[in-house]
mmCIF file of C-alpha atoms in Angstrom:
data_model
loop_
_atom_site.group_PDB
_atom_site.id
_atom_site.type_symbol
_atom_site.label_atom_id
_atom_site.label_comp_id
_atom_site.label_asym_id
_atom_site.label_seq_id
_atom_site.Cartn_x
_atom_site.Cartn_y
_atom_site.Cartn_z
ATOM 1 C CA UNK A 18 69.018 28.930 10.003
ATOM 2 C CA UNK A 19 69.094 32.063 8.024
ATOM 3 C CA UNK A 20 69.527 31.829 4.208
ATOM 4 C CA UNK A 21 67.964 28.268 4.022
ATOM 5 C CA UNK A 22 64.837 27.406 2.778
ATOM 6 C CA UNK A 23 62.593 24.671 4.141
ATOM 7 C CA UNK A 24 61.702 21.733 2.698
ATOM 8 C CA UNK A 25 58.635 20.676 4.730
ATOM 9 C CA UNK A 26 55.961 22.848 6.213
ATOM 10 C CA UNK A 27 56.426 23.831 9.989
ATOM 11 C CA UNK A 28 53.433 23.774 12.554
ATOM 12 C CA UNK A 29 53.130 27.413 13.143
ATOM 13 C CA UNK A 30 51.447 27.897 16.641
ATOM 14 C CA UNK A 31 47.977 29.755 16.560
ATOM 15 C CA UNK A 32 47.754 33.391 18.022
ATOM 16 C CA UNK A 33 45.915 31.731 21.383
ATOM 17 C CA UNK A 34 49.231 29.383 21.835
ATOM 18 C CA UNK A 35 50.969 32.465 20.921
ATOM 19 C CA UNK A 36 49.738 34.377 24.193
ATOM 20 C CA UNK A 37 50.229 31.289 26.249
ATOM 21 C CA UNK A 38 54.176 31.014 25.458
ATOM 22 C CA UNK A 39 54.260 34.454 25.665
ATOM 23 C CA UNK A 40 52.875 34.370 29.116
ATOM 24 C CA UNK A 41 55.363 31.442 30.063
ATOM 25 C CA UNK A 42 58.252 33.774 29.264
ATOM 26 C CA UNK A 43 59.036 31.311 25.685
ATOM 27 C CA UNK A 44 58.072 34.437 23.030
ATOM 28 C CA UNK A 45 60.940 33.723 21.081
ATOM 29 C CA UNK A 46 59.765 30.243 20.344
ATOM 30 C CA UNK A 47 56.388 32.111 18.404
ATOM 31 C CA UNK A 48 58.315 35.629 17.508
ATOM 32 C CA UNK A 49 60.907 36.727 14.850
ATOM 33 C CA UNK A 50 64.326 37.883 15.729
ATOM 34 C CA UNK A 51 65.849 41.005 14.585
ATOM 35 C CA UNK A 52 67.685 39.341 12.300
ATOM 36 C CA UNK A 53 65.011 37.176 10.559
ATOM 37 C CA UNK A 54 63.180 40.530 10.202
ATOM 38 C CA UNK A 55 66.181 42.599 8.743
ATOM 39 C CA UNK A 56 66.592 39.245 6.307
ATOM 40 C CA UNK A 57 62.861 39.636 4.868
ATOM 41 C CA UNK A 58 63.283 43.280 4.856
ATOM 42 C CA UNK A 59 66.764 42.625 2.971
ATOM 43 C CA UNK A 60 64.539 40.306 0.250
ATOM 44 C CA UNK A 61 62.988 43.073 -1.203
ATOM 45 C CA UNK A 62 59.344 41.171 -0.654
ATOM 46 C CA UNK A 63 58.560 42.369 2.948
ATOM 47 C CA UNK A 64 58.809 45.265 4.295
ATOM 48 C CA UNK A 65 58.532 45.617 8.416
ATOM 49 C CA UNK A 66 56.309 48.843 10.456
ATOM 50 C CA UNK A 67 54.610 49.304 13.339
ATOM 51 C CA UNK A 68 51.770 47.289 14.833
ATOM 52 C CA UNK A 69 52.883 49.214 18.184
ATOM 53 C CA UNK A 70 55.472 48.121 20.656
ATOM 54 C CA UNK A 71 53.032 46.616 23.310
ATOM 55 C CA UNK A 72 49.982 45.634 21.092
ATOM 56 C CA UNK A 73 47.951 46.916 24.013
ATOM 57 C CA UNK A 74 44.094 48.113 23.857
ATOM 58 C CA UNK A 75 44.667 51.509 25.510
ATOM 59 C CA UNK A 76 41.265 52.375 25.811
ATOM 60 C CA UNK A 77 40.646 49.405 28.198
ATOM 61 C CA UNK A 78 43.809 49.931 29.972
ATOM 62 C CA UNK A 79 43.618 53.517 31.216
ATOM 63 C CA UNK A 80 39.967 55.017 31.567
ATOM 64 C CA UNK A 81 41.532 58.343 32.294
ATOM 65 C CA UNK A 82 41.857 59.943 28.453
ATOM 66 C CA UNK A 83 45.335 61.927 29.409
ATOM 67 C CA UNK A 84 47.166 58.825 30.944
ATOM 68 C CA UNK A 85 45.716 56.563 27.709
ATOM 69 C CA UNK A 86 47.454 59.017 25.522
ATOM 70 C CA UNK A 87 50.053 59.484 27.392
ATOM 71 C CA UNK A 88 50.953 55.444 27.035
ATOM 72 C CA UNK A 89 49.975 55.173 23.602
ATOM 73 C CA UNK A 90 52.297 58.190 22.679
ATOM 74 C CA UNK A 91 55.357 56.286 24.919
ATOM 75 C CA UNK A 92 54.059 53.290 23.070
ATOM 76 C CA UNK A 93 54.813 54.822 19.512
ATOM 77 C CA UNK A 94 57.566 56.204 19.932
ATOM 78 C CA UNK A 95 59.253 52.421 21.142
ATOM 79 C CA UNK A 96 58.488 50.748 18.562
ATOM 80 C CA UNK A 97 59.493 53.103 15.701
ATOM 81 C CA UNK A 98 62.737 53.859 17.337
ATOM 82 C CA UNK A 99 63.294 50.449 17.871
ATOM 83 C CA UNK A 100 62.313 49.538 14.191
ATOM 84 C CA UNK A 101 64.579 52.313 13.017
ATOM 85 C CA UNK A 102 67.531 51.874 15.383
ATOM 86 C CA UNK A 103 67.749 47.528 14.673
ATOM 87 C CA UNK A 104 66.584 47.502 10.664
ATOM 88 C CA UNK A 105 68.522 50.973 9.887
ATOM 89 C CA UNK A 106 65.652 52.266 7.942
ATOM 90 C CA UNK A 107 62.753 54.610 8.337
ATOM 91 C CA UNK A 108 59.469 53.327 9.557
ATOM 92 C CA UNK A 109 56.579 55.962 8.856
ATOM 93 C CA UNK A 110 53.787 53.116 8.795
ATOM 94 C CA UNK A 111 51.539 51.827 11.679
ATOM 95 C CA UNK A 112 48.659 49.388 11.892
ATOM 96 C CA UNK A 113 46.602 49.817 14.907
ATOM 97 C CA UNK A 114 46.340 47.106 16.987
ATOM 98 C CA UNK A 115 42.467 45.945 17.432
ATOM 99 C CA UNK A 116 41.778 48.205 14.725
ATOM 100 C CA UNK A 117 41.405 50.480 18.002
ATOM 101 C CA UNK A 118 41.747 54.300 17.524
ATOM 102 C CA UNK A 119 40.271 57.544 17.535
ATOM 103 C CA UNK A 120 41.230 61.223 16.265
ATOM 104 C CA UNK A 121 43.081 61.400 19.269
ATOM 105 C CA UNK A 122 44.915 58.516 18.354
ATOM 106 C CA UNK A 123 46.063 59.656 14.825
ATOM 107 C CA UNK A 124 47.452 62.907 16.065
ATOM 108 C CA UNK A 125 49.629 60.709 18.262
ATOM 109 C CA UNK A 126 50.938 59.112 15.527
ATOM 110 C CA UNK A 127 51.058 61.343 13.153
ATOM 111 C CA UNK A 128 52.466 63.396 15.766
ATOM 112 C CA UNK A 129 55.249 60.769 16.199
ATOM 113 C CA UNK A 130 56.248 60.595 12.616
ATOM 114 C CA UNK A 131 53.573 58.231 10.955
ATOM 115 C CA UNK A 132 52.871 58.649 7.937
ATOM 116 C CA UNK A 133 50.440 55.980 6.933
ATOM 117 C CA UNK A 134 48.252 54.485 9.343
ATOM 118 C CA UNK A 135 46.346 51.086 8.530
ATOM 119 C CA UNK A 136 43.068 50.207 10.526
ATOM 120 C CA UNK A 137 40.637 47.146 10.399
ATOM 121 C CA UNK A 138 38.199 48.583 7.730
ATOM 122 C CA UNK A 139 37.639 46.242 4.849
ATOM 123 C CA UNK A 140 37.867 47.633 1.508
ATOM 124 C CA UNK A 141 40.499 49.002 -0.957
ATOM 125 C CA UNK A 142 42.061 52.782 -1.171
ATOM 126 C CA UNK A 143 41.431 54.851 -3.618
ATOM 127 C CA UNK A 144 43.928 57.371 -5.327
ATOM 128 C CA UNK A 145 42.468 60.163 -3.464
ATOM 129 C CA UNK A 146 41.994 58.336 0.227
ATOM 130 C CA UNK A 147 42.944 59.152 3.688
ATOM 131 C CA UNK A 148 46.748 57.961 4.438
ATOM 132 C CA UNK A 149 45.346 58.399 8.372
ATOM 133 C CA UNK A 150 42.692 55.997 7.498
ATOM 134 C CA UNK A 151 43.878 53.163 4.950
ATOM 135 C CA UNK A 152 41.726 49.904 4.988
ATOM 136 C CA UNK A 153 42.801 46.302 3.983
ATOM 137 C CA UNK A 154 41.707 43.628 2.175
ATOM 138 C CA UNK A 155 41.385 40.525 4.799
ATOM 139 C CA UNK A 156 43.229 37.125 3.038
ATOM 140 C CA UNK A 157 42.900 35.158 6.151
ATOM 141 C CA UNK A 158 44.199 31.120 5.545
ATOM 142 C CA UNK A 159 42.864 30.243 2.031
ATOM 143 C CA UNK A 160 43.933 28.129 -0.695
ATOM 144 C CA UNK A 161 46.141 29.323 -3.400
ATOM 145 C CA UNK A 162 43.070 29.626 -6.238
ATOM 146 C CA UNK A 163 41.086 31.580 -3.419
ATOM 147 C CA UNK A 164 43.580 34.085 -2.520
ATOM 148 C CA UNK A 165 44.594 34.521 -6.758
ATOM 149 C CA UNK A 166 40.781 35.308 -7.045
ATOM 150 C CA UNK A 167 40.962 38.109 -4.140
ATOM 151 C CA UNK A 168 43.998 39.709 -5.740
ATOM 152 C CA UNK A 169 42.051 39.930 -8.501
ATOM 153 C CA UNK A 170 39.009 41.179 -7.567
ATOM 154 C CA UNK A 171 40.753 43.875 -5.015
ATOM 155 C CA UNK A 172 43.578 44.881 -7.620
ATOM 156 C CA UNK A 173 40.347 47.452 -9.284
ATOM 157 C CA UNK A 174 38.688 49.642 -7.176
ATOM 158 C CA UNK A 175 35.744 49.522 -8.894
ATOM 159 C CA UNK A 176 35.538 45.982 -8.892
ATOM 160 C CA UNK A 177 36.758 45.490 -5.488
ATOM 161 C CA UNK A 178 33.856 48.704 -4.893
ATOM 162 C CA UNK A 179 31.108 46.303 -5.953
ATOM 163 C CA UNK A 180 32.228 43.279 -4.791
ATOM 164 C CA UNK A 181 32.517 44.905 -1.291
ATOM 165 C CA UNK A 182 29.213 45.783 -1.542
ATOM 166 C CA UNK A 183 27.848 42.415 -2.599
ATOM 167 C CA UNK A 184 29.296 40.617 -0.805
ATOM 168 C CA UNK A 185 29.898 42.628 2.859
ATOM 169 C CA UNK A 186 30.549 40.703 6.208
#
């Protein structure tokens, strides 16, 4: 229910269960609502963009370079007007699905409205990077000591630089 807070872990389903209720029409029992996302948005702690409306890989979809832009640019433009429209706010942000994209693909976004666009490239950003081109830091499941000591280490660039570059996978 919204406004509670649990008392006992749930048993979140993994992405691959994910797909499969997906596929047997039960998405809600793995997605949130509207609501639940307007709630986290409303906490001040979360703050809810694009990752695309169909999470599709385009380029594997539609060989044909005019029709793949063609549905990514349709694709855009769903999800940020239905981010906008349901949470009342402006959503300017987009991480690409698969880390997939080209140049191609951020001038459709950017011609959309994006603002910031996030990709799959590990690493921090630097005061003077490329808001087309943003990378992340991956936290993955870890226990609370391990993800204090990333937060750490990626809250420098410098040392997040070096440690990068130790440390690469």
């Amino acid at each position: 229910p919204t406004g509670t807070f649990m008392d006992t872990p749930m048993d979140m389903p993994t992405h691959k269960q994910c797909n499969a209720l997906v596929e047997e029409g039960k998405g809600a029992e793995c997605s949130l609502s509207w609501d639940e996302l307007a709630e986290m948005e409303a906490s001040g702690c979360i703050e809810v963009q694009s990752h695309t409306h169909s999470h599709l890989r385009w380029d594997k979809l539609y060989p044909d370079r005019e029709e793949r832009l063609d549905q990514l640019r349709r694709d855009l433009i769903m999800s940020k007007q239905a981010i906008e429209s349901r949470l009342n706010k402006i959503c300017d942000c987009l991480c690409w699905p698969w880390g997939a994209f080209d140049e191609d693909y951020v001038k459709a976004a950017s011609d959309a409205g994006f603002e910031l666009l996030f990709t799959t490239e590990r690493g921090t950003n630097a005061d003077d990077c490329d808001f087309k081109r943003l990378r992340r830091v991956a936290i993955g499941d870890v226990s609370p000591f391990t993800l204090r000591k990333k937060l750490f280490i990626h809250s420098s660039a410098w040392i997040s630089s070096a440690y990068m570059g130790l440390f690469k996978r």
